[in-house]
Amino acid sequence: MQLYHHPFSLDSQKVRLVLEEKGIDYTSYHVNPITGKNMDSSFFRMNPSARLPVFQNGGHIIFNPIEIILYIERIAIVSSGADGMTISSREVVEWMHKIQEWNPKFFTLSHVPTKYCLYISKFIRRVVIARMSESPDLAGAYHLKLKEAHETEDKLKNPDVVKRSKEHLIRLLDEVETKLKETSYLAGEEFSLADVTFIPVLARIALLDLGDEYISCRPKIAAYWNLVQQRPSYKRVIGKYFHGWRKHKTLIKTWCFIRIRSMLRKY
C-alpha cells in the first residue's frame, strides 16, 4: 500500500492519523503541493486533480479522504480477523462528512501575508507551464490547474469568500463544543474516526497561531485539544512537523526551496 501525501496537507494528516491509529504498514511518498511536486507528470497522470492525499493498494487508487479512511478501517478489521474491531457507526460517519464539508483553503490563505501567497501562486503557475511543455498530452488538464490558480487569487480578493469560510468554521467549532459537553470524544467516550478527521482542523488553527481566538475560548475543545495531542499518532503525524520550533523548520525549508528554484528558474 502506498500513500502520496504531505505534512502541509490537512486531508493527508487525516489519512495518516488513521493509518497510525490502526497500525497499518504503508509506503510513504512525500509530494509537496507548495513546491508544485503534485504537478509532476507521473503523479498528475495518476491524479489529474493534483490534490492530496492519494492512496494506492495494488490497482485500487482512491482520492477521496473519507473513502480512504473508511477503506483503511475495513483493511484493519479484515487484518485483525474482526477481533475487537467494529465498523464505524452512522454517527461517526456523519461527523466525518460534516467536518469534511469545511474547506480550509481560503481560511488558511487569508491568514498568510499576501506577498507570500502571490509569490507561491506565481511559482506554481510556472511549474505547471514547465510540466505542460514536458507532457503536451496533458495540456488540457494542466490548463485547468492554471485556471484554478487564477480563480483562487481572485476569490481571495473577495471578502465574502473568506467570511463564509470563517463562519463555517465557527459553526463547526460551536457544534463540537456543544457535543463535547456530553462526551469525551466526538462520537462518544471512545476515540473514533470522527476525531481522526477533526484533529487536523485544530492543528491548522494552531499552526496559524489562532488558538486563542478559536480554541481557548471554547473550554471543552481546549481540553479536548490538550488530550488528543498526547496520542502517539498525533505526535508522529503532526507534532513531528509542527510542534514548537519544528513548524518554523518545516516552513522555512519549503520557502528556501521555492526561492532558490525561482532564482535559478528551475521549475
Short mmCIF file of C-alpha atoms in Angstrom, two decimals:
data_model
loop_
_atom_site.label_atom_id
_atom_site.label_comp_id
_atom_site.label_asym_id
_atom_site.label_seq_id
_atom_site.Cartn_x
_atom_site.Cartn_y
_atom_site.Cartn_z
CA MET A 1 0.00 0.00 0.00
CA GLN A 2 1.28 3.45 -0.92
CA LEU A 3 0.24 6.86 0.35
CA TYR A 4 1.10 10.03 -1.56
CA HIS A 5 0.83 12.87 0.93
CA HIS A 6 2.50 15.82 2.64
CA PRO A 7 2.54 17.22 6.20
CA PHE A 8 1.12 20.54 4.93
CA SER A 9 -1.98 18.80 3.59
CA LEU A 10 -4.82 18.74 6.11
CA ASP A 11 -6.51 15.81 4.36
CA SER A 12 -3.20 13.94 4.29
CA GLN A 13 -2.98 14.35 8.06
CA LYS A 14 -6.40 12.75 8.46
CA VAL A 15 -5.41 9.69 6.46
CA ARG A 16 -2.03 9.31 8.15
CA LEU A 17 -3.67 9.54 11.58
CA VAL A 18 -5.97 6.62 10.83
CA LEU A 19 -3.07 4.58 9.42
CA GLU A 20 -1.14 5.16 12.65
CA GLU A 21 -4.16 4.50 14.87
CA LYS A 22 -4.91 1.23 13.08
CA GLY A 23 -1.27 0.15 12.88
CA ILE A 24 -1.33 -0.32 9.10
CA ASP A 25 2.03 -0.56 7.30
CA TYR A 26 2.36 1.51 4.13
CA THR A 27 4.95 3.10 1.87
CA SER A 28 5.09 6.87 2.25
CA TYR A 29 5.72 9.25 -0.64
CA HIS A 30 6.03 12.96 0.16
CA VAL A 31 4.51 15.19 -2.52
CA ASN A 32 4.83 18.86 -1.58
CA PRO A 33 1.97 20.87 -3.16
CA ILE A 34 3.58 24.21 -2.27
CA THR A 35 6.65 23.41 -4.36
CA GLY A 36 4.48 22.02 -7.15
CA LYS A 37 5.57 18.38 -6.82
CA ASN A 38 1.95 17.33 -7.25
CA MET A 39 2.20 18.69 -10.79
CA ASP A 40 4.90 16.22 -11.86
CA SER A 41 3.57 14.24 -14.81
CA SER A 42 3.93 10.84 -13.11
CA PHE A 43 1.68 11.96 -10.24
CA PHE A 44 -0.59 14.04 -12.47
CA ARG A 45 -1.36 11.10 -14.75
CA MET A 46 -2.50 9.11 -11.75
CA ASN A 47 -4.46 12.01 -10.26
CA PRO A 48 -5.31 14.91 -12.64
CA SER A 49 -6.88 16.87 -9.78
CA ALA A 50 -3.38 17.03 -8.24
CA ARG A 51 -4.98 17.00 -4.80
CA LEU A 52 -3.59 15.14 -1.82
CA PRO A 53 -3.70 12.53 -0.47
CA VAL A 54 -3.78 9.61 -2.89
CA PHE A 55 -3.98 6.06 -1.54
CA GLN A 56 -3.00 3.10 -3.69
CA ASN A 57 -3.44 -0.56 -2.88
CA GLY A 58 -2.40 -2.60 -5.90
CA GLY A 59 -4.52 -1.39 -8.79
CA HIS A 60 -7.02 0.25 -6.46
CA ILE A 61 -6.48 4.03 -6.27
CA ILE A 62 -8.58 6.29 -4.03
CA PHE A 63 -8.57 10.11 -3.97
CA ASN A 64 -11.43 11.00 -1.61
CA PRO A 65 -10.15 11.36 2.00
CA ILE A 66 -13.30 9.95 3.64
CA GLU A 67 -13.33 6.98 1.28
CA ILE A 68 -9.64 6.35 2.02
CA ILE A 69 -10.22 6.46 5.79
CA LEU A 70 -13.16 4.05 5.65
CA TYR A 71 -11.23 1.76 3.28
CA ILE A 72 -8.32 1.65 5.76
CA GLU A 73 -10.76 0.83 8.54
CA ARG A 74 -12.05 -2.15 6.55
CA ILE A 75 -8.48 -3.32 5.94
CA ALA A 76 -7.76 -3.11 9.68
CA ILE A 77 -10.89 -5.13 10.52
CA VAL A 78 -10.03 -7.84 7.99
CA SER A 79 -6.38 -7.95 9.11
CA SER A 80 -7.38 -8.35 12.76
CA GLY A 81 -9.91 -11.05 11.98
CA ALA A 82 -12.57 -8.65 13.34
CA ASP A 83 -11.20 -9.31 16.83
CA GLY A 84 -12.30 -6.34 18.94
CA MET A 85 -12.84 -4.12 15.90
CA THR A 86 -16.16 -2.96 14.51
CA ILE A 87 -17.07 -0.74 11.58
CA SER A 88 -17.70 2.92 12.41
CA SER A 89 -21.21 3.85 13.48
CA ARG A 90 -23.51 6.06 11.49
CA GLU A 91 -22.88 8.91 13.95
CA VAL A 92 -19.12 8.68 13.38
CA VAL A 93 -19.51 8.76 9.60
CA GLU A 94 -21.91 11.71 9.83
CA TRP A 95 -19.35 13.66 11.87
CA MET A 96 -16.65 12.81 9.35
CA HIS A 97 -18.69 14.20 6.47
CA LYS A 98 -19.72 17.26 8.47
CA ILE A 99 -16.09 18.09 9.24
CA GLN A 100 -15.00 17.38 5.67
CA GLU A 101 -17.52 19.93 4.35
CA TRP A 102 -15.33 22.74 5.69
CA ASN A 103 -12.67 23.65 3.13
CA PRO A 104 -9.62 25.13 4.91
CA LYS A 105 -8.12 26.59 1.73
CA PHE A 106 -9.37 30.17 1.83
CA PHE A 107 -9.31 30.41 5.62
CA THR A 108 -5.67 29.36 5.60
CA LEU A 109 -4.58 31.60 2.74
CA SER A 110 -6.36 34.59 4.24
CA HIS A 111 -4.00 34.36 7.24
CA VAL A 112 -0.86 34.19 5.13
CA PRO A 113 0.71 37.54 4.09
CA THR A 114 -0.46 38.45 0.59
CA LYS A 115 3.06 38.80 -0.80
CA TYR A 116 3.84 35.18 0.08
CA CYS A 117 0.56 33.91 -1.36
CA LEU A 118 1.19 35.70 -4.65
CA TYR A 119 4.83 34.59 -4.82
CA ILE A 120 3.91 30.92 -4.30
CA SER A 121 0.98 31.16 -6.72
CA LYS A 122 3.29 32.61 -9.38
CA PHE A 123 5.85 29.86 -8.74
CA ILE A 124 3.24 27.10 -9.06
CA ARG A 125 1.88 28.57 -12.30
CA ARG A 126 5.39 28.46 -13.74
CA VAL A 127 5.76 24.87 -12.57
CA VAL A 128 2.51 23.97 -14.35
CA ILE A 129 3.67 25.65 -17.58
CA ALA A 130 7.01 23.79 -17.39
CA ARG A 131 5.28 20.44 -16.85
CA MET A 132 2.88 21.23 -19.70
CA SER A 133 5.77 21.68 -22.12
CA GLU A 134 7.24 18.35 -20.98
CA SER A 135 3.94 16.48 -21.33
CA PRO A 136 1.85 18.09 -24.09
CA ASP A 137 -0.63 15.22 -23.97
CA LEU A 138 -1.69 16.51 -20.54
CA ALA A 139 -2.02 20.12 -21.70
CA GLY A 140 -5.80 20.22 -21.22
CA ALA A 141 -5.59 19.07 -17.59
CA TYR A 142 -2.71 21.45 -16.87
CA HIS A 143 -4.70 24.36 -18.36
CA LEU A 144 -7.44 23.61 -15.83
CA LYS A 145 -4.90 23.88 -13.00
CA LEU A 146 -3.73 27.25 -14.33
CA LYS A 147 -7.32 28.44 -14.43
CA GLU A 148 -7.85 27.18 -10.88
CA ALA A 149 -4.79 29.11 -9.66
CA HIS A 150 -6.09 32.37 -11.16
CA GLU A 151 -9.55 31.75 -9.71
CA THR A 152 -8.07 31.20 -6.26
CA GLU A 153 -6.27 34.55 -6.42
CA ASP A 154 -9.49 36.27 -7.47
CA LYS A 155 -11.56 34.64 -4.72
CA LEU A 156 -9.03 35.66 -2.07
CA LYS A 157 -9.69 39.27 -3.03
CA ASN A 158 -13.38 38.76 -2.29
CA PRO A 159 -14.00 39.33 1.44
CA ASP A 160 -17.28 37.39 1.27
CA VAL A 161 -15.45 34.18 0.32
CA VAL A 162 -13.15 34.41 3.33
CA LYS A 163 -16.04 35.44 5.58
CA ARG A 164 -18.09 32.39 4.58
CA SER A 165 -15.16 30.09 5.29
CA LYS A 166 -14.64 31.64 8.72
CA GLU A 167 -18.34 31.47 9.58
CA HIS A 168 -18.47 27.82 8.50
CA LEU A 169 -15.55 27.02 10.80
CA ILE A 170 -17.15 28.85 13.73
CA ARG A 171 -20.40 26.92 13.29
CA LEU A 172 -18.47 23.65 13.23
CA LEU A 173 -16.46 24.53 16.34
CA ASP A 174 -19.59 25.62 18.22
CA GLU A 175 -21.30 22.33 17.38
CA VAL A 176 -18.27 20.37 18.52
CA GLU A 177 -18.11 22.39 21.75
CA THR A 178 -21.74 21.51 22.48
CA LYS A 179 -21.10 17.83 21.76
CA LEU A 180 -18.03 17.69 24.00
CA LYS A 181 -20.12 18.89 26.94
CA GLU A 182 -21.79 15.48 26.77
CA THR A 183 -18.97 13.12 25.77
CA SER A 184 -15.17 12.89 25.98
CA TYR A 185 -14.81 12.47 22.23
CA LEU A 186 -16.85 13.49 19.21
CA ALA A 187 -18.91 10.34 18.91
CA GLY A 188 -18.90 9.06 22.49
CA GLU A 189 -16.45 8.02 25.17
CA GLU A 190 -14.08 6.28 22.78
CA PHE A 191 -11.66 7.82 20.27
CA SER A 192 -13.03 7.27 16.75
CA LEU A 193 -12.56 8.15 13.11
CA ALA A 194 -14.59 11.29 13.77
CA ASP A 195 -11.75 12.51 15.99
CA VAL A 196 -9.20 11.49 13.37
CA THR A 197 -11.00 13.79 10.94
CA PHE A 198 -11.31 16.69 13.38
CA ILE A 199 -7.82 16.81 14.93
CA PRO A 200 -6.16 18.26 11.79
CA VAL A 201 -8.68 21.13 11.83
CA LEU A 202 -7.48 22.13 15.30
CA ALA A 203 -3.88 21.61 14.22
CA ARG A 204 -4.38 24.01 11.31
CA ILE A 205 -5.84 26.64 13.64
CA ALA A 206 -2.87 26.23 15.98
CA LEU A 207 -0.39 26.41 13.09
CA LEU A 208 -1.86 29.78 12.09
CA ASP A 209 -1.43 31.00 15.70
CA LEU A 210 -5.20 31.43 16.05
CA GLY A 211 -5.64 29.18 19.07
CA ASP A 212 -6.72 31.98 21.40
CA GLU A 213 -9.43 33.13 19.01
CA TYR A 214 -10.87 29.74 18.09
CA ILE A 215 -9.76 27.11 20.63
CA SER A 216 -9.01 28.62 24.06
CA CYS A 217 -12.33 30.47 24.15
CA ARG A 218 -14.12 27.11 23.94
CA PRO A 219 -13.18 25.28 27.17
CA LYS A 220 -14.35 21.83 26.10
CA ILE A 221 -12.47 22.00 22.80
CA ALA A 222 -9.41 23.39 24.60
CA ALA A 223 -9.39 20.41 27.00
CA TYR A 224 -10.01 18.01 24.12
CA TRP A 225 -7.15 19.55 22.13
CA ASN A 226 -4.75 19.08 25.04
CA LEU A 227 -5.91 15.47 25.35
CA VAL A 228 -5.53 14.40 21.72
CA GLN A 229 -2.09 15.98 21.40
CA GLN A 230 -0.84 13.29 23.79
CA ARG A 231 -1.72 10.47 21.40
CA PRO A 232 1.29 8.79 19.73
CA SER A 233 -0.43 9.10 16.34
CA TYR A 234 -0.66 12.90 16.70
CA LYS A 235 2.99 13.16 17.67
CA ARG A 236 4.12 11.13 14.66
CA VAL A 237 1.82 12.71 12.08
CA ILE A 238 1.53 16.36 13.14
CA GLY A 239 3.66 17.14 16.19
CA LYS A 240 6.79 15.87 14.46
CA TYR A 241 6.49 18.65 11.88
CA PHE A 242 4.61 21.49 13.53
CA HIS A 243 5.07 21.36 17.30
CA GLY A 244 7.03 24.33 18.68
CA TRP A 245 10.16 25.22 16.70
CA ARG A 246 9.55 22.37 14.24
CA LYS A 247 6.88 24.32 12.37
CA HIS A 248 9.42 27.03 11.55
CA LYS A 249 11.86 24.41 10.26
CA THR A 250 9.19 22.82 8.05
CA LEU A 251 8.01 26.14 6.61
CA ILE A 252 11.47 27.69 6.16
CA LYS A 253 12.73 24.59 4.33
CA THR A 254 9.88 24.86 1.82
CA TRP A 255 10.26 28.63 1.41
CA CYS A 256 14.02 28.32 0.74
CA PHE A 257 13.33 25.66 -1.90
CA ILE A 258 10.92 27.96 -3.72
CA ARG A 259 13.23 30.98 -3.55
CA ILE A 260 16.25 29.07 -4.84
CA ARG A 261 14.30 27.42 -7.65
CA SER A 262 12.82 30.77 -8.65
CA MET A 263 16.23 32.45 -8.76
CA LEU A 264 17.66 29.60 -10.85
CA ARG A 265 14.48 29.48 -12.96
CA LYS A 266 14.26 25.74 -12.40
CA TYR A 267 10.63 24.80 -12.27
#
